[in-house]
Amino acid sequence: MASLLTKNERQLALGISILLALVGLAMAGAGDDRAYAAHGILIMVFGVGTAFLTISGYHAPEPPEGRLAQYYDDPSKVGIVLAMGWAVFGMFIGDWVAWLLAYPEMTFDAAWSSFGRLRPVHTTGVIFGFGGNALIATSFHVMQRTSRARMPDQLSPWFVLLGYNLFCILAVSGYFMGLTQSKEYAEPEWYADIWLVIVWVTYLVLYLRTLARRQEPHIYVANWYYLAFILVVAVLHIVNNLAMPISLTQAKSYSAFAGVQDAMTQWWYGHNAVAFFLTAGFLGMLYYYLPKRAGRPIYSYRMSILGFWGITFFYMWAGSHHLHYTALPQWVQTLGMTFSVMLLVPSWLAAANALLTLNGAWHKVRDDATLRFMMVAALFYGLSTFEGSFMAIRPVNSLSHYTDWTVGHVHAGALGWVALITFGSIYAVVPWLWKRQGMYSAKLVEAHFWLALVGTLIYVFAMWNSGIIQGLMWRTYNESGTLAYSFIDSLIAMHPYYVARAIGGLFFLIGAVIGSYNIWMTVRATREDSREPIADRPVPAVARDRALQSGE
Amino acid sequence: MMDIGHSALVGFAKSYGLFYLIAFSVAVLVYTYWPSNKKRFDRASKSILDDEDKPCP
């Protein structure tokens, strides 16, 4: 790995690694609380580790000039493997949390395994670990192809990828130790947040530098979505995490916001995390890998542009729908509701554009599970954006809010849309990156597809039922005007759905494990035999026909 | 110093916000449907299907 860096890049990589290790050492030595010191040790070990990686290739000769005539794909490859590792980890924790809700004794009496700690481990693991790594890996692949330009250097993609994973590890290990600033999807404390800003700005600069080197006159629309994802996530992350640490030697901090302003800032962040992390970036994937895999240009390029600006400018205002019936001024709630309903237009433009691209290639969707992953992802995108607009309407929200319906909605989007488009894109890109004819096993891709689809459907239907029952029980009054059901009554009614949800999640997890195995075998096959495999190549139609004729 | 109160900010957001978003929508529509942009969009949507997996020299 390090031997492919230029000598200058190796020096810089070593310098950054040593600096990181020293910062970690200082945190470990000066830290007033144990969790903070533990994070210091973790950062130090990480810095020492990357220093050793650099040293291992430090005295190798300069990499050949010929590399400049090729795209730089090593960071994408590592990113995909990391993404699948995080997927299995995050989904395992997710399914554990699901069983925990049905059987509360499954914390096994430990503090680190309580619901409040495991839940952010799950959300961070799947959103940032799995989703984030997949976005970084595919964005590196897409930005180079659509620009027809190699990345400007070889160090910054590694800094972005490994630095980002350090952030994810700090986040997850912090939750286990009880560190959180209690902002949903922004739980990590101030030092991890500062580190992510450095990594993220490097990411933005790398993307812009690659685009600046492009050999295409027009910047392809997938890049717009990836750029919106990078740029807006930077803005959201910085603003929502503005905080004053208690001291430089302690993990805790005070948010810059208080009261309803804090709630509004948090949900402006939270909903735009859905919009720009979980939607814009993945639409970037969709607009590249779907036409590429189907072998057809996108149905309407103009629709994709209108959809882009609609999504970027409407989503910004939708966050306040999370705060219906709160202390937030009524007109701000109404504003959020209105923009959420308007969002249906650009969202359905994107979903329709994807499905219309496939119109005329349905035989490919039938035969190719990879393309089917992307097609079903577009369907779930359409479904969950419709549901989201609907749930943002204030009276509907009075039934759905704080119930499992919200959880079902989120997972229709996260499993059905985000995870399926990611798996589809990964199955498309892995053979391209590792120069193989196809995946190790097409049957396993097929199995993964059905496990993922069945798992998502079980999950979503269980939560729809549970959520609506819960919502109705909470608002049912008896003749004397008091609540007909106690909270515990609603819990008992939800129990069977919780078991069903955990089973659905298990299906989805097994699918991800199978996918990881399949990807690993595809990677290993190349390592053992770098020539193209001849044995499992399908017989060309012409040759087959000839063979038939000769037999007659 | 001028005092910007809650109602002044709300009044500004409600009026100015409406107009700049409408102006922005018009600008996007004009860009998208501007006839001479069509060729460039068509080229972009087809060029990703090109299978040459190497950067331009």
Coordinates of C-alpha atoms in Angstrom, one line a residue:
Chain A
M1 CA 0.0 0.0 0.0
A2 CA 2.6 2.6 1.1
S3 CA 5.0 1.5 -1.7
L4 CA 2.5 2.9 -4.2
L5 CA 2.8 6.4 -2.7
T6 CA 5.4 8.8 -3.9
K7 CA 8.4 9.5 -1.7
N8 CA 6.9 12.9 -0.7
E9 CA 3.6 11.3 0.1
R10 CA 5.3 8.7 2.3
Q11 CA 7.0 11.4 4.3
L12 CA 3.8 13.3 4.7
A13 CA 1.9 10.2 5.7
L14 CA 4.6 9.4 8.3
G15 CA 4.4 12.9 9.6
I16 CA 0.6 12.9 10.0
S17 CA 0.7 9.4 11.6
I18 CA 3.3 10.6 14.2
L19 CA 1.4 13.8 14.9
L20 CA -1.8 11.8 15.4
A21 CA 0.0 9.4 17.7
L22 CA 1.4 12.3 19.8
V23 CA -2.0 14.0 20.1
G24 CA -3.4 10.6 21.3
L25 CA -0.5 10.3 23.8
A26 CA -1.2 13.8 25.1
M27 CA -4.9 13.0 25.5
A28 CA -4.1 9.7 27.2
G29 CA -1.6 11.3 29.6
A30 CA -3.5 14.5 30.5
G31 CA -7.1 13.1 30.3
D32 CA -9.1 13.7 33.5
D33 CA -11.7 11.0 32.8
R34 CA -11.1 7.4 31.9
A35 CA -13.2 7.4 28.7
Y36 CA -11.3 10.4 27.4
A37 CA -7.9 8.8 28.2
A38 CA -9.0 5.6 26.6
H39 CA -9.8 7.5 23.4
G40 CA -6.3 9.0 23.7
I41 CA -4.8 5.5 23.7
L42 CA -7.1 4.5 20.8
I43 CA -5.9 7.5 18.7
M44 CA -2.3 6.8 19.6
V45 CA -2.6 3.1 18.6
F46 CA -4.3 4.2 15.3
G47 CA -1.4 6.7 14.6
V48 CA 1.2 4.1 15.4
G49 CA -0.6 1.6 13.1
T50 CA -0.7 3.9 10.1
A51 CA 3.0 4.9 10.8
F52 CA 4.0 1.2 10.6
L53 CA 2.0 0.8 7.4
T54 CA 3.9 3.7 5.9
I55 CA 7.3 2.5 7.1
S56 CA 6.6 -1.0 5.6
G57 CA 6.9 0.5 2.2
Y58 CA 9.0 3.6 3.0
H59 CA 12.2 2.5 1.3
A60 CA 10.6 0.9 -1.7
P61 CA 11.4 2.5 -5.1
E62 CA 9.2 5.3 -6.5
P63 CA 6.0 3.9 -8.0
P64 CA 6.1 3.5 -11.8
E65 CA 5.0 6.5 -14.0
G66 CA 2.6 4.2 -15.7
R67 CA 0.2 4.5 -12.7
L68 CA -0.8 8.0 -13.9
A69 CA -2.4 6.5 -17.0
Q70 CA -4.8 4.6 -14.7
Y71 CA -7.5 5.5 -12.2
Y72 CA -6.5 5.2 -8.5
D73 CA -8.8 2.6 -7.2
D74 CA -7.0 1.1 -4.1
P75 CA -8.9 3.4 -1.6
S76 CA -12.2 2.4 -3.2
K77 CA -11.4 -1.3 -2.8
V78 CA -10.4 -0.9 0.9
G79 CA -13.5 1.3 1.4
I80 CA -15.8 -1.3 0.0
V81 CA -14.4 -4.0 2.3
L82 CA -14.7 -1.7 5.3
A83 CA -18.2 -0.8 4.3
M84 CA -19.2 -4.5 4.3
G85 CA -17.5 -5.1 7.7
W86 CA -19.4 -2.2 9.2
A87 CA -22.6 -3.5 7.6
V88 CA -22.3 -6.8 9.3
F89 CA -21.3 -5.2 12.6
G90 CA -24.0 -2.5 12.6
M91 CA -26.7 -4.8 11.5
F92 CA -25.7 -7.4 14.1
I93 CA -26.0 -4.7 16.8
G94 CA -29.3 -3.6 15.2
D95 CA -30.8 -7.0 15.4
W96 CA -29.6 -7.4 19.0
V97 CA -31.3 -4.2 19.9
A98 CA -34.5 -5.5 18.2
W99 CA -34.4 -8.7 20.3
L100 CA -33.6 -6.6 23.3
L101 CA -36.9 -4.6 22.9
A102 CA -38.8 -7.9 22.8
Y103 CA -36.8 -9.5 25.6
P104 CA -35.3 -6.8 27.9
E105 CA -33.2 -9.3 29.8
M106 CA -30.8 -9.5 26.8
T107 CA -28.6 -6.7 28.2
F108 CA -27.0 -9.5 30.3
D109 CA -26.8 -7.0 33.2
A110 CA -23.9 -4.9 31.7
A111 CA -23.9 -1.2 31.4
W112 CA -22.3 -1.1 28.0
S113 CA -25.1 -3.3 26.5
S114 CA -28.0 -1.3 27.7
F115 CA -30.5 0.0 25.0
G116 CA -29.4 3.6 25.3
R117 CA -25.8 2.7 24.4
L118 CA -26.4 -0.1 21.8
R119 CA -28.9 1.9 19.8
P120 CA -26.5 4.7 18.8
V121 CA -23.9 2.0 18.1
H122 CA -26.4 0.5 15.6
T123 CA -27.3 3.8 14.0
T124 CA -23.7 5.0 13.7
G125 CA -22.5 1.6 12.6
V126 CA -25.0 1.3 9.7
I127 CA -25.4 5.0 8.7
F128 CA -21.8 6.3 9.1
G129 CA -19.9 3.0 9.1
F130 CA -21.7 1.1 6.3
G131 CA -23.3 4.0 4.4
G132 CA -20.4 6.5 4.8
N133 CA -17.7 4.1 3.7
A134 CA -19.8 3.0 0.7
L135 CA -20.3 6.6 -0.2
I136 CA -16.6 7.5 0.0
A137 CA -15.6 4.3 -1.9
T138 CA -18.1 4.8 -4.7
S139 CA -17.6 8.6 -4.9
F140 CA -13.9 8.0 -5.5
H141 CA -14.8 5.6 -8.3
V142 CA -17.5 7.7 -9.9
M143 CA -15.7 11.1 -9.7
Q144 CA -12.7 9.7 -11.6
R145 CA -14.7 7.9 -14.3
T146 CA -17.1 10.8 -15.0
S147 CA -14.3 13.3 -15.0
R148 CA -12.0 10.9 -17.0
A149 CA -9.2 12.1 -14.7
R150 CA -7.1 10.4 -12.1
M151 CA -7.2 11.7 -8.5
P152 CA -4.6 14.5 -8.1
D153 CA -2.7 12.7 -5.4
Q154 CA -2.6 9.4 -3.6
L155 CA -2.4 10.4 0.0
S156 CA -5.5 12.5 0.5
P157 CA -7.9 9.6 -0.4
W158 CA -6.3 7.4 2.2
F159 CA -6.4 10.3 4.8
V160 CA -10.1 10.7 4.1
L161 CA -10.9 7.0 4.2
L162 CA -8.8 6.0 7.2
G163 CA -9.5 9.2 9.1
Y164 CA -13.2 8.8 8.6
N165 CA -13.0 5.2 10.0
L166 CA -11.1 6.5 13.0
F167 CA -14.0 8.9 13.6
C168 CA -16.5 6.0 13.4
I169 CA -14.4 3.9 15.8
L170 CA -14.2 6.8 18.3
A171 CA -17.9 7.3 18.0
V172 CA -18.9 3.7 18.6
S173 CA -16.4 3.0 21.3
G174 CA -17.5 6.2 23.0
Y175 CA -21.1 5.1 23.2
F176 CA -20.1 1.8 24.8
M177 CA -18.3 3.8 27.5
G178 CA -21.3 6.1 27.9
L179 CA -19.9 9.1 26.0
T180 CA -22.6 11.0 24.2
Q181 CA -23.7 14.6 23.7
S182 CA -27.3 13.3 23.3
K183 CA -27.9 14.7 19.9
E184 CA -29.4 12.1 17.6
Y185 CA -27.1 11.0 14.8
A186 CA -24.6 13.5 16.2
E187 CA -23.7 11.8 19.4
P188 CA -19.9 11.9 19.4
E189 CA -18.2 14.5 21.6
W190 CA -16.2 17.6 20.6
Y191 CA -12.8 16.1 19.9
A192 CA -14.2 13.5 17.5
D193 CA -16.3 16.2 15.8
I194 CA -13.2 18.4 15.3
W195 CA -11.4 15.4 13.8
L196 CA -14.3 14.8 11.4
V197 CA -14.3 18.4 10.2
I198 CA -10.6 18.0 9.2
V199 CA -11.3 14.8 7.4
W200 CA -14.4 16.1 5.7
V201 CA -12.8 19.3 4.4
T202 CA -10.0 17.2 2.9
Y203 CA -12.7 15.1 1.2
L204 CA -14.3 18.2 -0.2
V205 CA -11.0 19.6 -1.5
L206 CA -10.1 16.2 -3.0
Y207 CA -13.4 16.0 -4.8
L208 CA -13.1 19.6 -6.2
R209 CA -9.5 19.1 -7.2
T210 CA -10.5 16.0 -9.2
L211 CA -13.4 17.8 -10.9
A212 CA -11.0 20.6 -11.7
R213 CA -8.9 18.1 -13.7
R214 CA -11.8 16.7 -15.6
Q215 CA -11.6 16.1 -19.4
E216 CA -15.4 16.3 -19.8
P217 CA -17.0 19.6 -20.6
H218 CA -20.1 19.0 -18.4
I219 CA -20.0 17.7 -14.8
Y220 CA -22.2 14.6 -14.8
V221 CA -25.2 14.8 -12.5
A222 CA -24.0 12.0 -10.1
N223 CA -21.2 14.4 -9.1
W224 CA -23.7 17.1 -8.2
Y225 CA -25.4 14.7 -5.7
Y226 CA -22.1 13.5 -4.2
L227 CA -20.9 17.1 -3.9
A228 CA -24.1 18.3 -2.3
F229 CA -23.7 15.4 0.2
I230 CA -20.1 16.4 1.0
L231 CA -20.7 20.1 1.2
V232 CA -24.0 20.2 3.1
V233 CA -22.9 17.5 5.6
A234 CA -19.9 19.7 6.4
V235 CA -22.2 22.7 7.1
L236 CA -24.7 20.6 9.1
H237 CA -22.0 18.9 11.2
I238 CA -20.2 22.1 12.1
V239 CA -23.3 24.1 13.1
N240 CA -25.1 21.4 15.0
N241 CA -21.9 20.4 16.9
L242 CA -21.0 23.9 18.0
A243 CA -20.1 23.4 21.7
M244 CA -17.8 24.5 24.5
P245 CA -15.8 21.6 26.1
I246 CA -15.7 21.6 29.9
S247 CA -11.9 21.6 29.5
L248 CA -9.3 20.3 27.0
T249 CA -8.7 17.3 29.1
Q250 CA -12.3 16.2 29.4
A251 CA -14.7 14.5 27.0
K252 CA -17.9 16.4 28.0
S253 CA -19.0 19.7 26.5
Y254 CA -21.9 22.1 26.5
S255 CA -23.9 22.8 23.3
A256 CA -24.0 26.3 22.0
F257 CA -27.8 26.1 21.8
A258 CA -30.4 25.7 24.4
G259 CA -34.2 25.1 24.6
V260 CA -36.3 25.1 21.5
Q261 CA -33.4 26.6 19.5
D262 CA -31.4 23.5 20.3
A263 CA -34.3 21.3 19.2
M264 CA -34.7 23.2 16.0
T265 CA -30.9 23.2 15.2
Q266 CA -30.8 19.4 16.0
W267 CA -33.7 18.6 13.7
W268 CA -32.5 20.9 11.0
Y269 CA -29.3 18.8 11.2
G270 CA -31.2 15.5 11.7
H271 CA -33.5 15.8 8.8
N272 CA -30.8 17.1 6.5
A273 CA -28.7 14.2 7.5
V274 CA -31.4 12.1 6.0
A275 CA -31.6 14.3 3.0
F276 CA -27.9 14.8 2.2
F277 CA -26.2 11.8 3.9
L278 CA -28.9 9.2 3.2
T279 CA -30.4 10.6 0.0
A280 CA -28.2 12.9 -2.0
G281 CA -25.1 10.7 -1.9
F282 CA -27.0 7.5 -2.7
L283 CA -28.8 9.3 -5.6
G284 CA -25.3 9.9 -6.8
M285 CA -24.8 6.1 -6.8
L286 CA -28.1 5.5 -8.4
Y287 CA -27.5 8.0 -11.3
Y288 CA -24.2 6.3 -12.1
Y289 CA -24.5 2.6 -11.4
L290 CA -28.1 2.1 -12.5
P291 CA -27.6 3.4 -16.1
K292 CA -24.2 1.8 -16.3
R293 CA -25.5 -1.6 -15.2
A294 CA -28.6 -1.4 -17.4
G295 CA -26.4 -0.2 -20.3
R296 CA -28.9 2.6 -21.0
P297 CA -28.6 6.4 -20.5
I298 CA -30.7 7.9 -17.8
Y299 CA -34.3 8.4 -19.0
S300 CA -34.3 12.1 -18.7
Y301 CA -31.2 14.1 -17.8
R302 CA -33.4 17.2 -17.4
M303 CA -35.5 15.5 -14.8
S304 CA -32.4 14.6 -12.8
I305 CA -31.4 18.3 -12.7
L306 CA -34.8 19.5 -11.6
G307 CA -34.8 16.8 -9.0
F308 CA -31.4 17.8 -7.8
W309 CA -32.3 21.5 -7.2
G310 CA -35.7 20.5 -5.7
I311 CA -34.1 18.2 -3.3
T312 CA -31.3 20.5 -2.2
F313 CA -33.6 23.5 -1.7
F314 CA -36.7 21.9 -0.3
Y315 CA -35.0 19.6 2.2
M316 CA -33.3 22.5 4.0
W317 CA -36.7 23.7 5.3
A318 CA -38.3 20.3 6.2
G319 CA -36.6 19.6 9.6
S320 CA -39.2 21.3 11.7
H321 CA -41.8 18.6 11.0
H322 CA -40.0 16.7 13.7
L323 CA -41.2 19.2 16.2
H324 CA -45.0 19.3 15.6
Y325 CA -47.0 20.2 18.8
T326 CA -43.9 21.5 20.6
A327 CA -42.8 24.9 21.8
L328 CA -41.6 25.7 18.3
P329 CA -43.6 28.5 16.8
Q330 CA -46.6 27.3 14.9
W331 CA -45.6 28.9 11.6
V332 CA -42.2 27.2 11.7
Q333 CA -43.9 23.8 12.1
T334 CA -46.2 24.7 9.2
L335 CA -43.3 25.7 7.1
G336 CA -41.6 22.4 7.7
M337 CA -44.8 20.5 6.9
T338 CA -45.4 22.4 3.7
F339 CA -41.9 21.9 2.4
S340 CA -42.1 18.2 3.3
V341 CA -45.2 17.8 1.2
M342 CA -43.5 19.7 -1.7
L343 CA -40.6 17.4 -1.5
L344 CA -42.7 14.6 -3.0
V345 CA -42.2 16.3 -6.4
P346 CA -38.4 16.1 -6.7
S347 CA -38.3 12.7 -4.8
W348 CA -40.7 11.1 -7.2
L349 CA -38.9 12.7 -10.2
A350 CA -35.8 10.8 -9.1
A351 CA -37.7 7.5 -8.5
A352 CA -39.6 7.8 -11.8
N353 CA -36.4 8.6 -13.6
A354 CA -34.8 5.5 -12.3
L355 CA -37.7 3.2 -13.2
L356 CA -38.3 4.8 -16.6
T357 CA -34.6 4.2 -17.4
L358 CA -35.3 0.5 -16.9
N359 CA -38.4 0.6 -19.0
G360 CA -37.5 -1.5 -22.0
A361 CA -34.9 -3.5 -20.1
W362 CA -37.2 -5.4 -17.8
H363 CA -35.7 -8.7 -19.0
K364 CA -32.3 -7.5 -17.6
V365 CA -34.0 -6.7 -14.2
R366 CA -35.5 -10.2 -14.2
D367 CA -32.2 -12.0 -14.9
D368 CA -29.8 -9.8 -13.0
A369 CA -30.2 -9.6 -9.2
T370 CA -27.7 -6.7 -9.1
L371 CA -29.9 -4.5 -11.3
R372 CA -33.0 -5.8 -9.4
F373 CA -31.4 -4.5 -6.1
M374 CA -31.3 -1.0 -7.7
M375 CA -34.8 -1.3 -9.2
V376 CA -36.3 -2.3 -5.8
A377 CA -34.3 0.5 -4.1
A378 CA -35.9 3.0 -6.4
L379 CA -39.3 1.6 -5.6
F380 CA -38.7 1.9 -1.9
Y381 CA -37.3 5.4 -2.4
G382 CA -40.6 6.3 -4.0
L383 CA -42.6 4.6 -1.3
S384 CA -40.7 6.0 1.7
T385 CA -40.6 9.6 0.4
F386 CA -44.4 9.4 -0.1
E387 CA -44.8 8.1 3.4
G388 CA -42.5 10.7 4.8
S389 CA -44.4 13.6 3.2
F390 CA -47.6 12.1 4.5
M391 CA -46.3 11.7 8.0
A392 CA -45.1 15.3 8.1
I393 CA -48.7 16.6 7.9
R394 CA -49.5 17.8 11.4
P395 CA -52.7 15.7 12.1
V396 CA -51.1 12.5 10.6
N397 CA -48.1 13.2 12.8
S398 CA -50.3 13.4 15.9
L399 CA -51.0 9.7 15.3
S400 CA -47.5 8.6 14.1
H401 CA -45.1 10.6 16.2
Y402 CA -43.2 8.8 19.0
T403 CA -44.6 5.4 17.7
D404 CA -43.0 2.5 15.8
W405 CA -44.6 3.9 12.6
T406 CA -41.6 6.3 12.5
V407 CA -39.2 3.4 13.1
G408 CA -40.9 1.5 10.2
H409 CA -40.7 4.6 7.9
V410 CA -37.0 5.1 8.7
H411 CA -36.2 1.5 7.9
A412 CA -38.3 1.5 4.7
G413 CA -35.9 4.2 3.7
A414 CA -32.7 2.8 5.3
L415 CA -33.1 -0.9 4.4
G416 CA -35.3 -0.7 1.3
W417 CA -33.7 2.3 -0.3
V418 CA -30.2 3.1 1.1
A419 CA -29.0 -0.5 1.8
L420 CA -30.4 -2.0 -1.4
I421 CA -29.0 0.7 -3.7
T422 CA -25.6 0.3 -1.9
F423 CA -25.6 -3.5 -2.3
G424 CA -26.6 -3.2 -5.9
S425 CA -23.8 -0.6 -6.6
I426 CA -21.3 -2.7 -4.7
Y427 CA -22.2 -5.8 -6.7
A428 CA -21.8 -3.8 -9.9
V429 CA -18.5 -2.1 -8.9
V430 CA -16.6 -5.1 -7.3
P431 CA -16.1 -7.0 -10.6
W432 CA -15.1 -3.8 -12.3
L433 CA -12.6 -2.8 -9.6
W434 CA -11.0 -6.2 -9.2
K435 CA -11.2 -6.9 -13.0
R436 CA -13.4 -10.0 -12.9
Q437 CA -16.0 -11.3 -15.3
G438 CA -18.6 -11.2 -12.5
M439 CA -19.2 -11.9 -8.8
Y440 CA -17.9 -15.1 -7.3
S441 CA -21.4 -16.5 -7.2
A442 CA -24.4 -15.1 -9.0
K443 CA -26.6 -17.4 -7.0
L444 CA -25.5 -15.9 -3.7
V445 CA -26.3 -12.4 -5.1
E446 CA -29.8 -13.8 -5.8
A447 CA -30.0 -15.2 -2.3
H448 CA -28.9 -12.0 -0.8
F449 CA -31.5 -10.1 -2.8
W450 CA -34.4 -12.2 -1.6
L451 CA -33.2 -12.3 2.0
A452 CA -32.9 -8.5 2.0
L453 CA -36.3 -7.9 0.4
V454 CA -38.2 -10.4 2.6
G455 CA -36.4 -9.0 5.7
T456 CA -37.3 -5.4 4.8
L457 CA -41.0 -6.3 4.1
I458 CA -41.3 -8.2 7.4
Y459 CA -39.7 -5.4 9.3
V460 CA -41.7 -2.6 7.7
F461 CA -45.1 -4.4 8.0
A462 CA -44.4 -5.3 11.6
M463 CA -43.6 -1.7 12.5
W464 CA -46.6 -0.3 10.6
N465 CA -48.9 -2.5 12.5
S466 CA -47.2 -1.9 15.8
G467 CA -47.0 1.8 15.3
I468 CA -50.6 2.4 14.4
I469 CA -51.9 0.1 17.2
Q470 CA -49.6 2.0 19.6
G471 CA -50.7 5.4 18.3
L472 CA -54.4 4.5 18.5
M473 CA -54.1 3.0 22.0
W474 CA -52.4 6.1 23.3
R475 CA -55.4 8.3 22.1
T476 CA -58.3 6.0 23.0
Y477 CA -60.5 7.5 25.8
N478 CA -63.2 5.7 27.8
E479 CA -66.6 7.1 28.8
S480 CA -65.3 9.0 31.8
G481 CA -62.8 10.8 29.6
T482 CA -59.6 9.2 30.8
L483 CA -57.2 7.1 28.8
A484 CA -58.5 3.6 28.1
Y485 CA -55.1 1.9 28.0
S486 CA -52.1 2.2 30.2
F487 CA -48.7 2.4 28.6
I488 CA -47.9 -1.1 29.6
D489 CA -51.0 -2.3 27.8
S490 CA -49.6 -0.9 24.6
L491 CA -46.2 -2.5 25.2
I492 CA -47.9 -5.9 25.5
A493 CA -49.8 -5.3 22.3
M494 CA -46.5 -4.5 20.5
H495 CA -44.6 -7.6 21.7
P496 CA -45.5 -9.9 18.8
Y497 CA -44.6 -7.2 16.3
Y498 CA -41.2 -6.7 18.0
V499 CA -40.5 -10.4 17.6
A500 CA -41.5 -10.2 14.0
R501 CA -39.3 -7.2 13.4
A502 CA -36.3 -8.9 15.0
I503 CA -36.8 -11.9 12.6
G504 CA -37.0 -9.5 9.6
G505 CA -33.8 -7.9 10.8
L506 CA -32.2 -11.3 11.1
F507 CA -33.0 -12.1 7.5
F508 CA -31.5 -8.8 6.4
L509 CA -28.3 -9.5 8.5
I510 CA -27.9 -13.0 7.0
G511 CA -28.1 -11.4 3.6
A512 CA -25.3 -9.0 4.4
V513 CA -23.2 -11.8 5.8
I514 CA -23.7 -13.8 2.5
G515 CA -22.9 -10.6 0.5
S516 CA -19.7 -10.1 2.5
Y517 CA -18.6 -13.7 1.9
N518 CA -19.4 -13.4 -1.8
I519 CA -17.4 -10.2 -2.1
W520 CA -14.5 -11.7 -0.2
M521 CA -14.4 -14.7 -2.4
T522 CA -14.5 -12.5 -5.5
V523 CA -11.5 -10.5 -4.2
R524 CA -9.6 -13.7 -3.2
A525 CA -10.1 -15.3 -6.5
T526 CA -8.2 -12.5 -8.2
R527 CA -5.4 -12.7 -5.7
E528 CA -4.9 -16.4 -6.3
D529 CA -5.3 -16.2 -10.1
S530 CA -4.7 -12.8 -11.6
R531 CA -5.6 -14.1 -15.1
E532 CA -9.2 -13.9 -16.2
P533 CA -11.0 -17.1 -15.2
I534 CA -11.9 -18.9 -18.4
A535 CA -13.7 -21.9 -17.0
D536 CA -16.8 -20.1 -15.7
R537 CA -17.2 -17.7 -18.6
P538 CA -20.6 -18.2 -20.3
V539 CA -20.4 -19.7 -23.8
P540 CA -21.1 -16.9 -26.4
A541 CA -24.4 -17.3 -28.1
V542 CA -22.9 -17.6 -31.6
A543 CA -20.6 -20.4 -30.6
R544 CA -23.4 -22.3 -28.9
D545 CA -25.6 -22.1 -32.0
R546 CA -22.9 -23.4 -34.2
A547 CA -22.3 -26.3 -31.8
L548 CA -26.0 -27.1 -32.1
Q549 CA -25.9 -27.0 -35.9
S550 CA -23.0 -29.4 -36.1
G551 CA -24.9 -31.9 -34.0
E552 CA -27.8 -32.0 -36.3
Chain B
M1 CA -27.7 49.8 16.8
M2 CA -31.0 48.8 15.2
D3 CA -32.9 46.3 17.2
I4 CA -33.9 43.2 15.2
G5 CA -36.7 41.6 17.1
H6 CA -38.5 38.3 16.5
S7 CA -41.4 39.8 14.5
A8 CA -39.1 41.7 12.2
L9 CA -37.1 38.6 11.4
V10 CA -40.3 36.6 10.8
G11 CA -41.7 39.3 8.6
F12 CA -38.4 39.3 6.6
A13 CA -38.3 35.5 6.3
K14 CA -41.9 35.2 5.2
S15 CA -41.7 37.9 2.5
Y16 CA -38.1 37.7 1.2
G17 CA -38.0 33.9 1.6
L18 CA -41.0 33.5 -0.7
F19 CA -39.6 35.6 -3.5
Y20 CA -36.0 34.4 -3.6
L21 CA -37.1 30.8 -3.7
I22 CA -39.5 31.5 -6.6
A23 CA -36.8 33.4 -8.4
F24 CA -34.5 30.5 -7.8
S25 CA -37.0 28.0 -9.2
V26 CA -37.4 30.0 -12.3
A27 CA -33.7 30.2 -12.8
V28 CA -33.4 26.4 -12.5
L29 CA -36.2 25.8 -15.0
V30 CA -34.6 28.2 -17.5
Y31 CA -31.2 26.5 -17.2
T32 CA -32.8 23.1 -17.5
Y33 CA -34.9 23.8 -20.6
W34 CA -32.5 26.2 -22.3
P35 CA -32.4 24.7 -25.8
S36 CA -28.7 25.0 -26.3
N37 CA -28.0 23.0 -23.1
K38 CA -29.8 20.0 -24.5
K39 CA -26.8 18.8 -26.5
R40 CA -24.5 19.0 -23.6
F41 CA -26.9 17.1 -21.3
D42 CA -27.4 14.3 -24.0
R43 CA -23.7 13.9 -24.3
A44 CA -23.2 13.7 -20.6
S45 CA -25.8 11.1 -20.1
K46 CA -24.4 8.9 -22.9
S47 CA -20.7 9.4 -22.1
I48 CA -20.8 7.5 -18.8
L49 CA -21.7 4.3 -20.8
D50 CA -18.4 4.5 -22.6
D51 CA -16.4 1.5 -21.4
E52 CA -12.9 2.9 -21.7
D53 CA -11.6 2.5 -18.2
K54 CA -8.7 4.9 -18.3
P55 CA -8.3 8.6 -17.6
C56 CA -7.8 10.9 -20.6
P57 CA -4.1 11.5 -21.2

